[in-house]
């Protein structure tokens, strides 16, 4: 690196240090480059709002997936112990919405995932946990 | 709230909570300036690219990658989100320049090492310092105000303090900074050609 480059490097490093201690300095230095801070911040904040929404949706989808996995697991486990009771429970939950539904077995998990969209999964989980507590 | 016990990596829920706590306005401004400051070290880039748009793009992309979990925030290595975002900007810039086949002989890390290595008390280091000071004096022969402001900036004094020290309006300090910027960029471009 030649001397001129070194000087510029020292200078730029100093400006960076100063701007990191004082947001106003960063703002004015950006303005001196023709950057409209209000516009820039406004646009970025709007993007951030969209990212926040996307992340919230992702969390909701993850929670829904976890809930489905929990339901399927509990149904599988309880079907080994009280199959008739679980079959009756599931039919009671689903048939009001899908009359043709007849629960056969927990191995038909894709069938279960399809129909769970039409019921209250939290209420079903509550019922399954209540049965689980009874038999344990 | 789910807790992710994988070392230092936040779960999606934890990330959302942390990002909602960030005061974004100062982070955005300082990140955009950081991105621009780093790009200015490649003056020949300005001939090929609009470096202002590029700097803005790198800063915005770093923020997007963080929120979209495309770049994972290790909170042990980077407890401060601003530092993480700056590292992200450096990485994005580096990848972009490589993709455009922009080769620079003065990468930031090399320059930082070189600058650090020559700060010392030995006779060689002192000679370098003297030469640099002489070079600075020559660069600003026709602009004593810029020279004074330059020395203050080099000593990490903020413009507000420079304004008090030199007894000039703060706007004048920023105007001097613009002149210094132009002089150094032109000189560097000349020496690179």
PDB file of C-alpha atoms in Angstrom:
ATOM      1  CA  UNK A   1       0.000   0.000   0.000  1.00  0.00           C
ATOM      2  CA  UNK A   2       1.438   3.385  -0.928  1.00  0.00           C
ATOM      3  CA  UNK A   3       1.481   6.334   1.459  1.00  0.00           C
ATOM      4  CA  UNK A   4      -1.585   8.017  -0.079  1.00  0.00           C
ATOM      5  CA  UNK A   5      -3.610   4.841   0.321  1.00  0.00           C
ATOM      6  CA  UNK A   6      -2.413   4.507   3.894  1.00  0.00           C
ATOM      7  CA  UNK A   7      -3.476   8.077   4.667  1.00  0.00           C
ATOM      8  CA  UNK A   8      -6.910   7.521   3.177  1.00  0.00           C
ATOM      9  CA  UNK A   9      -7.223   4.266   5.070  1.00  0.00           C
ATOM     10  CA  UNK A  10      -6.386   5.936   8.411  1.00  0.00           C
ATOM     11  CA  UNK A  11      -8.837   8.719   7.613  1.00  0.00           C
ATOM     12  CA  UNK A  12     -11.685   6.370   6.662  1.00  0.00           C
ATOM     13  CA  UNK A  13     -11.077   4.247   9.775  1.00  0.00           C
ATOM     14  CA  UNK A  14     -11.278   7.352  11.963  1.00  0.00           C
ATOM     15  CA  UNK A  15     -14.498   8.502  10.307  1.00  0.00           C
ATOM     16  CA  UNK A  16     -15.943   5.045  10.866  1.00  0.00           C
ATOM     17  CA  UNK A  17     -15.000   5.069  14.576  1.00  0.00           C
ATOM     18  CA  UNK A  18     -16.541   8.516  15.043  1.00  0.00           C
ATOM     19  CA  UNK A  19     -19.746   7.556  13.202  1.00  0.00           C
ATOM     20  CA  UNK A  20     -20.109   4.433  15.371  1.00  0.00           C
ATOM     21  CA  UNK A  21     -20.091   6.582  18.496  1.00  0.00           C
ATOM     22  CA  UNK A  22     -22.544   9.127  17.168  1.00  0.00           C
ATOM     23  CA  UNK A  23     -25.459   8.277  14.891  1.00  0.00           C
ATOM     24  CA  UNK A  24     -25.774  11.956  13.884  1.00  0.00           C
ATOM     25  CA  UNK A  25     -22.322  11.853  12.299  1.00  0.00           C
ATOM     26  CA  UNK A  26     -23.290   8.819  10.212  1.00  0.00           C
ATOM     27  CA  UNK A  27     -26.461  10.646   9.184  1.00  0.00           C
ATOM     28  CA  UNK A  28     -24.661  13.808   8.086  1.00  0.00           C
ATOM     29  CA  UNK A  29     -21.949  11.873   6.257  1.00  0.00           C
ATOM     30  CA  UNK A  30     -24.639   9.989   4.356  1.00  0.00           C
ATOM     31  CA  UNK A  31     -26.439  13.241   3.539  1.00  0.00           C
ATOM     32  CA  UNK A  32     -23.188  14.671   2.180  1.00  0.00           C
ATOM     33  CA  UNK A  33     -23.199  11.767  -0.296  1.00  0.00           C
ATOM     34  CA  UNK A  34     -26.679  12.767  -1.455  1.00  0.00           C
ATOM     35  CA  UNK A  35     -28.509  10.088   0.562  1.00  0.00           C
ATOM     36  CA  UNK A  36     -31.895  11.086   1.962  1.00  0.00           C
ATOM     37  CA  UNK A  37     -31.809   9.557   5.448  1.00  0.00           C
ATOM     38  CA  UNK A  38     -35.562   9.801   6.051  1.00  0.00           C
ATOM     39  CA  UNK A  39     -36.279   8.039   2.766  1.00  0.00           C
ATOM     40  CA  UNK A  40     -33.643   5.410   3.380  1.00  0.00           C
ATOM     41  CA  UNK A  41     -34.747   4.668   6.949  1.00  0.00           C
ATOM     42  CA  UNK A  42     -38.422   4.718   5.946  1.00  0.00           C
ATOM     43  CA  UNK A  43     -37.873   2.221   3.147  1.00  0.00           C
ATOM     44  CA  UNK A  44     -35.794  -0.106   5.346  1.00  0.00           C
ATOM     45  CA  UNK A  45     -38.302   0.062   8.209  1.00  0.00           C
ATOM     46  CA  UNK A  46     -41.096  -0.866   5.777  1.00  0.00           C
ATOM     47  CA  UNK A  47     -39.045  -3.887   4.678  1.00  0.00           C
ATOM     48  CA  UNK A  48     -38.431  -4.797   8.314  1.00  0.00           C
ATOM     49  CA  UNK A  49     -42.183  -4.736   9.002  1.00  0.00           C
ATOM     50  CA  UNK A  50     -42.630  -7.235   6.130  1.00  0.00           C
ATOM     51  CA  UNK A  51     -39.812  -9.426   7.432  1.00  0.00           C
ATOM     52  CA  UNK A  52     -41.349  -9.341  10.899  1.00  0.00           C
ATOM     53  CA  UNK A  53     -44.684 -10.481   9.482  1.00  0.00           C
ATOM     54  CA  UNK A  54     -42.984 -13.302   7.528  1.00  0.00           C
ATOM     55  CA  UNK A  55     -41.147 -14.435  10.660  1.00  0.00           C
ATOM     56  CA  UNK A  56     -44.369 -14.370  12.693  1.00  0.00           C
ATOM     57  CA  UNK A  57     -46.075 -16.497  10.045  1.00  0.00           C
ATOM     58  CA  UNK A  58     -43.137 -18.909  10.081  1.00  0.00           C
ATOM     59  CA  UNK A  59     -43.411 -19.284  13.865  1.00  0.00           C
ATOM     60  CA  UNK A  60     -47.173 -19.908  13.618  1.00  0.00           C
ATOM     61  CA  UNK A  61     -46.569 -22.578  10.952  1.00  0.00           C
ATOM     62  CA  UNK A  62     -43.859 -24.216  13.101  1.00  0.00           C
ATOM     63  CA  UNK A  63     -46.202 -24.243  16.112  1.00  0.00           C
ATOM     64  CA  UNK A  64     -48.992 -25.739  14.024  1.00  0.00           C
ATOM     65  CA  UNK A  65     -46.644 -28.449  12.758  1.00  0.00           C
ATOM     66  CA  UNK A  66     -45.486 -29.219  16.307  1.00  0.00           C
ATOM     67  CA  UNK A  67     -49.100 -29.417  17.447  1.00  0.00           C
ATOM     68  CA  UNK A  68     -49.952 -31.845  14.646  1.00  0.00           C
ATOM     69  CA  UNK A  69     -46.940 -34.012  15.502  1.00  0.00           C
ATOM     70  CA  UNK A  70     -47.981 -34.062  19.161  1.00  0.00           C
ATOM     71  CA  UNK A  71     -51.570 -35.010  18.274  1.00  0.00           C
ATOM     72  CA  UNK A  72     -50.477 -37.825  15.958  1.00  0.00           C
ATOM     73  CA  UNK A  73     -48.055 -39.129  18.570  1.00  0.00           C
ATOM     74  CA  UNK A  74     -50.675 -39.127  21.339  1.00  0.00           C
ATOM     75  CA  UNK A  75     -53.292 -40.735  19.076  1.00  0.00           C
ATOM     76  CA  UNK A  76     -50.820 -43.486  18.071  1.00  0.00           C
ATOM     77  CA  UNK A  77     -49.844 -44.122  21.681  1.00  0.00           C
ATOM     78  CA  UNK A  78     -53.422 -44.146  23.027  1.00  0.00           C
ATOM     79  CA  UNK A  79     -54.702 -46.319  20.145  1.00  0.00           C
ATOM     80  CA  UNK A  80     -52.486 -49.089  21.547  1.00  0.00           C
ATOM     81  CA  UNK A  81     -54.169 -48.802  24.940  1.00  0.00           C
ATOM     82  CA  UNK A  82     -57.758 -47.654  24.405  1.00  0.00           C
ATOM     83  CA  UNK A  83     -58.431 -47.958  20.648  1.00  0.00           C
ATOM     84  CA  UNK A  84     -62.220 -47.890  20.816  1.00  0.00           C
ATOM     85  CA  UNK A  85     -62.303 -44.810  22.972  1.00  0.00           C
ATOM     86  CA  UNK A  86     -59.910 -42.924  20.697  1.00  0.00           C
ATOM     87  CA  UNK A  87     -61.781 -43.953  17.571  1.00  0.00           C
ATOM     88  CA  UNK A  88     -65.056 -42.701  19.107  1.00  0.00           C
ATOM     89  CA  UNK A  89     -63.401 -39.449  20.193  1.00  0.00           C
ATOM     90  CA  UNK A  90     -61.908 -38.706  16.771  1.00  0.00           C
ATOM     91  CA  UNK A  91     -65.109 -39.539  14.910  1.00  0.00           C
ATOM     92  CA  UNK A  92     -67.026 -37.252  17.310  1.00  0.00           C
ATOM     93  CA  UNK A  93     -64.606 -34.406  16.559  1.00  0.00           C
ATOM     94  CA  UNK A  94     -64.442 -34.782  12.776  1.00  0.00           C
ATOM     95  CA  UNK A  95     -67.838 -36.102  11.638  1.00  0.00           C
ATOM     96  CA  UNK A  96     -69.770 -32.869  12.377  1.00  0.00           C
ATOM     97  CA  UNK A  97     -67.547 -31.265   9.713  1.00  0.00           C
ATOM     98  CA  UNK A  98     -66.867 -34.280   7.469  1.00  0.00           C
ATOM     99  CA  UNK A  99     -69.755 -36.762   7.866  1.00  0.00           C
ATOM    100  CA  UNK A 100     -68.076 -39.437   5.717  1.00  0.00           C
ATOM    101  CA  UNK A 101     -65.055 -39.567   8.014  1.00  0.00           C
ATOM    102  CA  UNK A 102     -64.409 -42.907   9.734  1.00  0.00           C
ATOM    103  CA  UNK A 103     -61.251 -43.143  11.774  1.00  0.00           C
ATOM    104  CA  UNK A 104     -59.413 -46.412  11.125  1.00  0.00           C
ATOM    105  CA  UNK A 105     -55.902 -46.246  12.413  1.00  0.00           C
ATOM    106  CA  UNK A 106     -53.157 -43.823  13.436  1.00  0.00           C
ATOM    107  CA  UNK A 107     -51.011 -45.129  10.621  1.00  0.00           C
ATOM    108  CA  UNK A 108     -53.142 -43.098   8.205  1.00  0.00           C
ATOM    109  CA  UNK A 109     -51.404 -39.919   9.341  1.00  0.00           C
ATOM    110  CA  UNK A 110     -51.883 -38.029   6.096  1.00  0.00           C
ATOM    111  CA  UNK A 111     -55.672 -38.566   6.452  1.00  0.00           C
ATOM    112  CA  UNK A 112     -55.486 -37.170   9.966  1.00  0.00           C
ATOM    113  CA  UNK A 113     -53.458 -34.125   8.906  1.00  0.00           C
ATOM    114  CA  UNK A 114     -55.997 -33.377   6.175  1.00  0.00           C
ATOM    115  CA  UNK A 115     -58.999 -33.430   8.514  1.00  0.00           C
ATOM    116  CA  UNK A 116     -57.375 -31.597  11.437  1.00  0.00           C
ATOM    117  CA  UNK A 117     -57.754 -28.361   9.520  1.00  0.00           C
ATOM    118  CA  UNK A 118     -61.508 -28.550  10.148  1.00  0.00           C
ATOM    119  CA  UNK A 119     -61.424 -29.118  13.912  1.00  0.00           C
ATOM    120  CA  UNK A 120     -60.157 -27.411  17.060  1.00  0.00           C
ATOM    121  CA  UNK A 121     -56.766 -29.154  17.561  1.00  0.00           C
ATOM    122  CA  UNK A 122     -56.164 -27.642  21.003  1.00  0.00           C
ATOM    123  CA  UNK A 123     -59.491 -28.967  22.301  1.00  0.00           C
ATOM    124  CA  UNK A 124     -58.682 -32.389  20.848  1.00  0.00           C
ATOM    125  CA  UNK A 125     -55.258 -32.312  22.544  1.00  0.00           C
ATOM    126  CA  UNK A 126     -56.956 -31.440  25.827  1.00  0.00           C
ATOM    127  CA  UNK A 127     -59.300 -34.452  25.490  1.00  0.00           C
ATOM    128  CA  UNK A 128     -56.421 -36.794  24.586  1.00  0.00           C
ATOM    129  CA  UNK A 129     -54.336 -35.585  27.559  1.00  0.00           C
ATOM    130  CA  UNK A 130     -57.318 -36.089  29.842  1.00  0.00           C
ATOM    131  CA  UNK A 131     -57.670 -39.712  28.634  1.00  0.00           C
ATOM    132  CA  UNK A 132     -53.900 -40.159  28.980  1.00  0.00           C
ATOM    133  CA  UNK A 133     -54.014 -38.989  32.610  1.00  0.00           C
ATOM    134  CA  UNK A 134     -56.967 -41.281  33.356  1.00  0.00           C
ATOM    135  CA  UNK A 135     -55.264 -44.416  32.126  1.00  0.00           C
ATOM    136  CA  UNK A 136     -51.833 -43.632  33.630  1.00  0.00           C
TER     137      UNK A 136
ATOM    138  CA  UNK B   1     -41.401 -19.494  24.477  1.00  0.00           C
ATOM    139  CA  UNK B   2     -39.432 -22.361  23.029  1.00  0.00           C
ATOM    140  CA  UNK B   3     -35.777 -22.404  23.963  1.00  0.00           C
ATOM    141  CA  UNK B   4     -33.191 -23.606  21.558  1.00  0.00           C
ATOM    142  CA  UNK B   5     -30.407 -25.311  23.392  1.00  0.00           C
ATOM    143  CA  UNK B   6     -28.134 -25.487  20.382  1.00  0.00           C
ATOM    144  CA  UNK B   7     -25.163 -23.457  21.463  1.00  0.00           C
ATOM    145  CA  UNK B   8     -25.461 -19.738  20.667  1.00  0.00           C
ATOM    146  CA  UNK B   9     -28.027 -20.084  17.880  1.00  0.00           C
ATOM    147  CA  UNK B  10     -31.431 -18.510  18.422  1.00  0.00           C
ATOM    148  CA  UNK B  11     -34.679 -20.282  17.658  1.00  0.00           C
ATOM    149  CA  UNK B  12     -37.071 -18.467  15.324  1.00  0.00           C
ATOM    150  CA  UNK B  13     -39.106 -17.229  18.284  1.00  0.00           C
ATOM    151  CA  UNK B  14     -36.019 -16.038  20.191  1.00  0.00           C
ATOM    152  CA  UNK B  15     -34.765 -14.285  17.058  1.00  0.00           C
ATOM    153  CA  UNK B  16     -38.070 -12.456  16.621  1.00  0.00           C
ATOM    154  CA  UNK B  17     -38.008 -11.277  20.237  1.00  0.00           C
ATOM    155  CA  UNK B  18     -34.393 -10.086  19.962  1.00  0.00           C
ATOM    156  CA  UNK B  19     -34.968  -8.287  16.673  1.00  0.00           C
ATOM    157  CA  UNK B  20     -38.081  -6.543  18.013  1.00  0.00           C
ATOM    158  CA  UNK B  21     -35.943  -5.085  20.835  1.00  0.00           C
ATOM    159  CA  UNK B  22     -33.442  -3.502  18.427  1.00  0.00           C
ATOM    160  CA  UNK B  23     -33.571   0.302  17.967  1.00  0.00           C
ATOM    161  CA  UNK B  24     -33.457   0.073  14.199  1.00  0.00           C
ATOM    162  CA  UNK B  25     -33.144   3.698  13.152  1.00  0.00           C
ATOM    163  CA  UNK B  26     -29.556   4.286  14.398  1.00  0.00           C
ATOM    164  CA  UNK B  27     -28.542   0.761  13.342  1.00  0.00           C
ATOM    165  CA  UNK B  28     -29.792   1.392   9.794  1.00  0.00           C
ATOM    166  CA  UNK B  29     -27.939   4.709   9.475  1.00  0.00           C
ATOM    167  CA  UNK B  30     -24.691   3.418  10.950  1.00  0.00           C
ATOM    168  CA  UNK B  31     -24.837   0.238   8.876  1.00  0.00           C
ATOM    169  CA  UNK B  32     -25.418   2.145   5.643  1.00  0.00           C
ATOM    170  CA  UNK B  33     -22.524   4.450   6.454  1.00  0.00           C
ATOM    171  CA  UNK B  34     -20.321   1.484   7.342  1.00  0.00           C
ATOM    172  CA  UNK B  35     -21.155  -0.150   4.015  1.00  0.00           C
ATOM    173  CA  UNK B  36     -20.325   3.049   2.099  1.00  0.00           C
ATOM    174  CA  UNK B  37     -17.129   3.685   4.064  1.00  0.00           C
ATOM    175  CA  UNK B  38     -15.865   0.200   3.240  1.00  0.00           C
ATOM    176  CA  UNK B  39     -16.638   0.599  -0.461  1.00  0.00           C
ATOM    177  CA  UNK B  40     -14.789   3.914  -0.628  1.00  0.00           C
ATOM    178  CA  UNK B  41     -11.563   1.981  -0.097  1.00  0.00           C
ATOM    179  CA  UNK B  42     -11.948   0.776  -3.687  1.00  0.00           C
ATOM    180  CA  UNK B  43     -11.991   4.089  -5.619  1.00  0.00           C
ATOM    181  CA  UNK B  44     -11.744   2.349  -8.993  1.00  0.00           C
ATOM    182  CA  UNK B  45     -15.108   0.706  -8.265  1.00  0.00           C
ATOM    183  CA  UNK B  46     -16.796   4.088  -8.655  1.00  0.00           C
ATOM    184  CA  UNK B  47     -15.853   3.951 -12.346  1.00  0.00           C
ATOM    185  CA  UNK B  48     -17.726   0.690 -12.836  1.00  0.00           C
ATOM    186  CA  UNK B  49     -20.513   0.838 -10.275  1.00  0.00           C
ATOM    187  CA  UNK B  50     -22.820   3.296  -8.540  1.00  0.00           C
ATOM    188  CA  UNK B  51     -21.214   2.776  -5.130  1.00  0.00           C
ATOM    189  CA  UNK B  52     -23.979   4.577  -3.237  1.00  0.00           C
ATOM    190  CA  UNK B  53     -26.612   2.165  -4.573  1.00  0.00           C
ATOM    191  CA  UNK B  54     -24.240  -0.725  -4.012  1.00  0.00           C
ATOM    192  CA  UNK B  55     -23.549   0.310  -0.408  1.00  0.00           C
ATOM    193  CA  UNK B  56     -27.292   0.619   0.245  1.00  0.00           C
ATOM    194  CA  UNK B  57     -27.910  -2.762  -1.367  1.00  0.00           C
ATOM    195  CA  UNK B  58     -25.289  -4.504   0.815  1.00  0.00           C
ATOM    196  CA  UNK B  59     -26.682  -2.954   4.007  1.00  0.00           C
ATOM    197  CA  UNK B  60     -30.300  -3.792   3.131  1.00  0.00           C
ATOM    198  CA  UNK B  61     -29.336  -7.304   2.082  1.00  0.00           C
ATOM    199  CA  UNK B  62     -27.545  -7.927   5.410  1.00  0.00           C
ATOM    200  CA  UNK B  63     -30.697  -6.904   7.302  1.00  0.00           C
ATOM    201  CA  UNK B  64     -32.896  -9.067   5.068  1.00  0.00           C
ATOM    202  CA  UNK B  65     -30.660 -12.125   5.452  1.00  0.00           C
ATOM    203  CA  UNK B  66     -30.724 -11.752   9.239  1.00  0.00           C
ATOM    204  CA  UNK B  67     -34.520 -11.510   9.444  1.00  0.00           C
ATOM    205  CA  UNK B  68     -35.105 -14.299   6.915  1.00  0.00           C
ATOM    206  CA  UNK B  69     -32.626 -16.546   8.772  1.00  0.00           C
ATOM    207  CA  UNK B  70     -30.539 -16.899   5.614  1.00  0.00           C
ATOM    208  CA  UNK B  71     -27.561 -15.766   7.665  1.00  0.00           C
ATOM    209  CA  UNK B  72     -27.592 -17.221  11.165  1.00  0.00           C
ATOM    210  CA  UNK B  73     -26.778 -14.904  14.047  1.00  0.00           C
ATOM    211  CA  UNK B  74     -24.312 -16.515  16.481  1.00  0.00           C
ATOM    212  CA  UNK B  75     -24.962 -14.438  19.582  1.00  0.00           C
ATOM    213  CA  UNK B  76     -21.831 -15.614  21.402  1.00  0.00           C
ATOM    214  CA  UNK B  77     -19.561 -14.477  18.611  1.00  0.00           C
ATOM    215  CA  UNK B  78     -21.634 -11.324  17.958  1.00  0.00           C
ATOM    216  CA  UNK B  79     -23.543 -10.297  21.109  1.00  0.00           C
ATOM    217  CA  UNK B  80     -24.340  -6.987  19.407  1.00  0.00           C
ATOM    218  CA  UNK B  81     -26.595  -7.207  16.350  1.00  0.00           C
ATOM    219  CA  UNK B  82     -24.914  -4.158  14.764  1.00  0.00           C
ATOM    220  CA  UNK B  83     -21.520  -5.936  14.772  1.00  0.00           C
ATOM    221  CA  UNK B  84     -23.111  -9.031  13.267  1.00  0.00           C
ATOM    222  CA  UNK B  85     -24.703  -6.954  10.507  1.00  0.00           C
ATOM    223  CA  UNK B  86     -21.369  -5.289   9.711  1.00  0.00           C
ATOM    224  CA  UNK B  87     -19.712  -8.680   9.349  1.00  0.00           C
ATOM    225  CA  UNK B  88     -22.608  -9.684   7.095  1.00  0.00           C
ATOM    226  CA  UNK B  89     -22.067  -6.565   4.944  1.00  0.00           C
ATOM    227  CA  UNK B  90     -18.360  -7.444   4.587  1.00  0.00           C
ATOM    228  CA  UNK B  91     -19.226 -10.972   3.514  1.00  0.00           C
ATOM    229  CA  UNK B  92     -21.918  -9.860   1.057  1.00  0.00           C
ATOM    230  CA  UNK B  93     -19.592  -7.246  -0.441  1.00  0.00           C
ATOM    231  CA  UNK B  94     -16.763  -9.743  -0.797  1.00  0.00           C
ATOM    232  CA  UNK B  95     -19.010 -12.297  -2.536  1.00  0.00           C
ATOM    233  CA  UNK B  96     -20.451  -9.630  -4.812  1.00  0.00           C
ATOM    234  CA  UNK B  97     -17.047  -8.322  -5.883  1.00  0.00           C
ATOM    235  CA  UNK B  98     -15.842 -11.852  -6.556  1.00  0.00           C
ATOM    236  CA  UNK B  99     -18.921 -12.523  -8.665  1.00  0.00           C
ATOM    237  CA  UNK B 100     -18.178  -9.376 -10.702  1.00  0.00           C
ATOM    238  CA  UNK B 101     -14.564 -10.473 -10.944  1.00  0.00           C
ATOM    239  CA  UNK B 102     -13.368  -7.306  -9.232  1.00  0.00           C
ATOM    240  CA  UNK B 103      -9.879  -8.009  -8.028  1.00  0.00           C
ATOM    241  CA  UNK B 104      -8.383  -5.702  -5.479  1.00  0.00           C
ATOM    242  CA  UNK B 105      -4.856  -5.785  -4.185  1.00  0.00           C
ATOM    243  CA  UNK B 106      -5.921  -3.906  -1.099  1.00  0.00           C
ATOM    244  CA  UNK B 107      -8.415  -6.036   0.822  1.00  0.00           C
ATOM    245  CA  UNK B 108      -9.546  -4.559   4.123  1.00  0.00           C
ATOM    246  CA  UNK B 109      -7.868  -7.187   6.311  1.00  0.00           C
ATOM    247  CA  UNK B 110      -4.544  -6.860   4.541  1.00  0.00           C
ATOM    248  CA  UNK B 111      -4.698  -3.091   4.834  1.00  0.00           C
ATOM    249  CA  UNK B 112      -5.587  -3.253   8.530  1.00  0.00           C
ATOM    250  CA  UNK B 113      -2.679  -5.618   9.195  1.00  0.00           C
ATOM    251  CA  UNK B 114      -0.266  -3.460   7.275  1.00  0.00           C
ATOM    252  CA  UNK B 115      -1.404  -0.328   9.052  1.00  0.00           C
ATOM    253  CA  UNK B 116      -1.100  -1.997  12.445  1.00  0.00           C
ATOM    254  CA  UNK B 117       2.297  -3.526  11.761  1.00  0.00           C
ATOM    255  CA  UNK B 118       3.879  -0.172  11.087  1.00  0.00           C
ATOM    256  CA  UNK B 119       2.601   1.526  14.222  1.00  0.00           C
ATOM    257  CA  UNK B 120       5.351   1.117  16.714  1.00  0.00           C
ATOM    258  CA  UNK B 121       8.192   2.940  18.296  1.00  0.00           C
ATOM    259  CA  UNK B 122      11.028   1.586  16.200  1.00  0.00           C
ATOM    260  CA  UNK B 123      13.052   3.864  13.908  1.00  0.00           C
ATOM    261  CA  UNK B 124      11.397   2.438  10.794  1.00  0.00           C
ATOM    262  CA  UNK B 125       7.926   3.055  12.176  1.00  0.00           C
ATOM    263  CA  UNK B 126       8.873   6.596  13.149  1.00  0.00           C
ATOM    264  CA  UNK B 127      10.209   7.240   9.674  1.00  0.00           C
ATOM    265  CA  UNK B 128       6.951   6.013   8.184  1.00  0.00           C
ATOM    266  CA  UNK B 129       4.965   8.310  10.474  1.00  0.00           C
ATOM    267  CA  UNK B 130       7.153  11.272   9.452  1.00  0.00           C
ATOM    268  CA  UNK B 131       6.732  10.470   5.768  1.00  0.00           C
ATOM    269  CA  UNK B 132       2.990  10.187   6.166  1.00  0.00           C
ATOM    270  CA  UNK B 133       2.785  13.507   8.010  1.00  0.00           C
ATOM    271  CA  UNK B 134       4.822  15.160   5.263  1.00  0.00           C
ATOM    272  CA  UNK B 135       2.566  13.631   2.623  1.00  0.00           C
ATOM    273  CA  UNK B 136      -0.489  14.942   4.453  1.00  0.00           C
ATOM    274  CA  UNK B 137       1.001  18.424   4.626  1.00  0.00           C
ATOM    275  CA  UNK B 138       1.632  18.358   0.854  1.00  0.00           C
ATOM    276  CA  UNK B 139      -1.877  17.097   0.054  1.00  0.00           C
ATOM    277  CA  UNK B 140      -3.457  19.983   1.972  1.00  0.00           C
ATOM    278  CA  UNK B 141      -1.007  22.756   1.084  1.00  0.00           C
ATOM    279  CA  UNK B 142      -3.768  24.914  -0.375  1.00  0.00           C
ATOM    280  CA  UNK B 143      -6.386  24.123   2.274  1.00  0.00           C
ATOM    281  CA  UNK B 144      -5.167  24.685   5.836  1.00  0.00           C
ATOM    282  CA  UNK B 145      -8.665  24.357   7.283  1.00  0.00           C
ATOM    283  CA  UNK B 146      -9.003  20.890   5.723  1.00  0.00           C
ATOM    284  CA  UNK B 147      -5.581  19.996   7.120  1.00  0.00           C
ATOM    285  CA  UNK B 148      -6.644  20.967  10.631  1.00  0.00           C
ATOM    286  CA  UNK B 149      -9.915  19.058  10.332  1.00  0.00           C
ATOM    287  CA  UNK B 150      -8.017  16.075   8.937  1.00  0.00           C
ATOM    288  CA  UNK B 151      -5.744  15.934  11.989  1.00  0.00           C
ATOM    289  CA  UNK B 152      -8.757  16.168  14.309  1.00  0.00           C
ATOM    290  CA  UNK B 153     -10.544  13.335  12.485  1.00  0.00           C
ATOM    291  CA  UNK B 154      -7.360  11.249  12.610  1.00  0.00           C
ATOM    292  CA  UNK B 155      -7.450  11.710  16.388  1.00  0.00           C
ATOM    293  CA  UNK B 156     -11.073  10.443  16.379  1.00  0.00           C
ATOM    294  CA  UNK B 157     -12.580  13.746  17.437  1.00  0.00           C
ATOM    295  CA  UNK B 158     -16.261  14.021  16.472  1.00  0.00           C
ATOM    296  CA  UNK B 159     -17.296  17.020  14.305  1.00  0.00           C
ATOM    297  CA  UNK B 160     -19.090  18.650  17.246  1.00  0.00           C
ATOM    298  CA  UNK B 161     -15.798  18.793  19.218  1.00  0.00           C
ATOM    299  CA  UNK B 162     -13.792  19.827  16.139  1.00  0.00           C
ATOM    300  CA  UNK B 163     -16.189  22.728  15.680  1.00  0.00           C
ATOM    301  CA  UNK B 164     -15.507  23.866  19.270  1.00  0.00           C
ATOM    302  CA  UNK B 165     -11.739  23.293  19.053  1.00  0.00           C
ATOM    303  CA  UNK B 166     -11.313  25.185  15.774  1.00  0.00           C
ATOM    304  CA  UNK B 167     -14.021  27.711  16.574  1.00  0.00           C
ATOM    305  CA  UNK B 168     -15.836  27.168  13.274  1.00  0.00           C
ATOM    306  CA  UNK B 169     -19.487  26.248  12.593  1.00  0.00           C
ATOM    307  CA  UNK B 170     -20.156  22.538  12.472  1.00  0.00           C
ATOM    308  CA  UNK B 171     -21.394  22.881   8.886  1.00  0.00           C
ATOM    309  CA  UNK B 172     -17.929  24.146   7.961  1.00  0.00           C
ATOM    310  CA  UNK B 173     -16.404  21.050   9.554  1.00  0.00           C
ATOM    311  CA  UNK B 174     -18.573  18.804   7.387  1.00  0.00           C
ATOM    312  CA  UNK B 175     -17.725  20.844   4.289  1.00  0.00           C
ATOM    313  CA  UNK B 176     -14.043  20.343   5.075  1.00  0.00           C
ATOM    314  CA  UNK B 177     -14.675  16.607   5.451  1.00  0.00           C
ATOM    315  CA  UNK B 178     -16.187  16.604   1.952  1.00  0.00           C
ATOM    316  CA  UNK B 179     -13.121  18.372   0.556  1.00  0.00           C
ATOM    317  CA  UNK B 180     -10.777  15.932   2.301  1.00  0.00           C
ATOM    318  CA  UNK B 181     -12.766  13.032   0.924  1.00  0.00           C
ATOM    319  CA  UNK B 182     -12.513  14.379  -2.637  1.00  0.00           C
ATOM    320  CA  UNK B 183      -8.800  15.109  -2.391  1.00  0.00           C
ATOM    321  CA  UNK B 184      -7.918  11.699  -1.033  1.00  0.00           C
ATOM    322  CA  UNK B 185     -10.100   9.855  -3.538  1.00  0.00           C
ATOM    323  CA  UNK B 186      -8.606  11.775  -6.462  1.00  0.00           C
ATOM    324  CA  UNK B 187      -5.075  11.250  -5.219  1.00  0.00           C
ATOM    325  CA  UNK B 188      -5.609   7.567  -4.718  1.00  0.00           C
ATOM    326  CA  UNK B 189      -7.178   7.177  -8.149  1.00  0.00           C
ATOM    327  CA  UNK B 190      -4.238   8.989  -9.711  1.00  0.00           C
ATOM    328  CA  UNK B 191      -1.748   6.728  -7.981  1.00  0.00           C
ATOM    329  CA  UNK B 192      -3.721   3.593  -8.923  1.00  0.00           C
ATOM    330  CA  UNK B 193      -3.661   4.446 -12.655  1.00  0.00           C
TER     331      UNK B 193
END
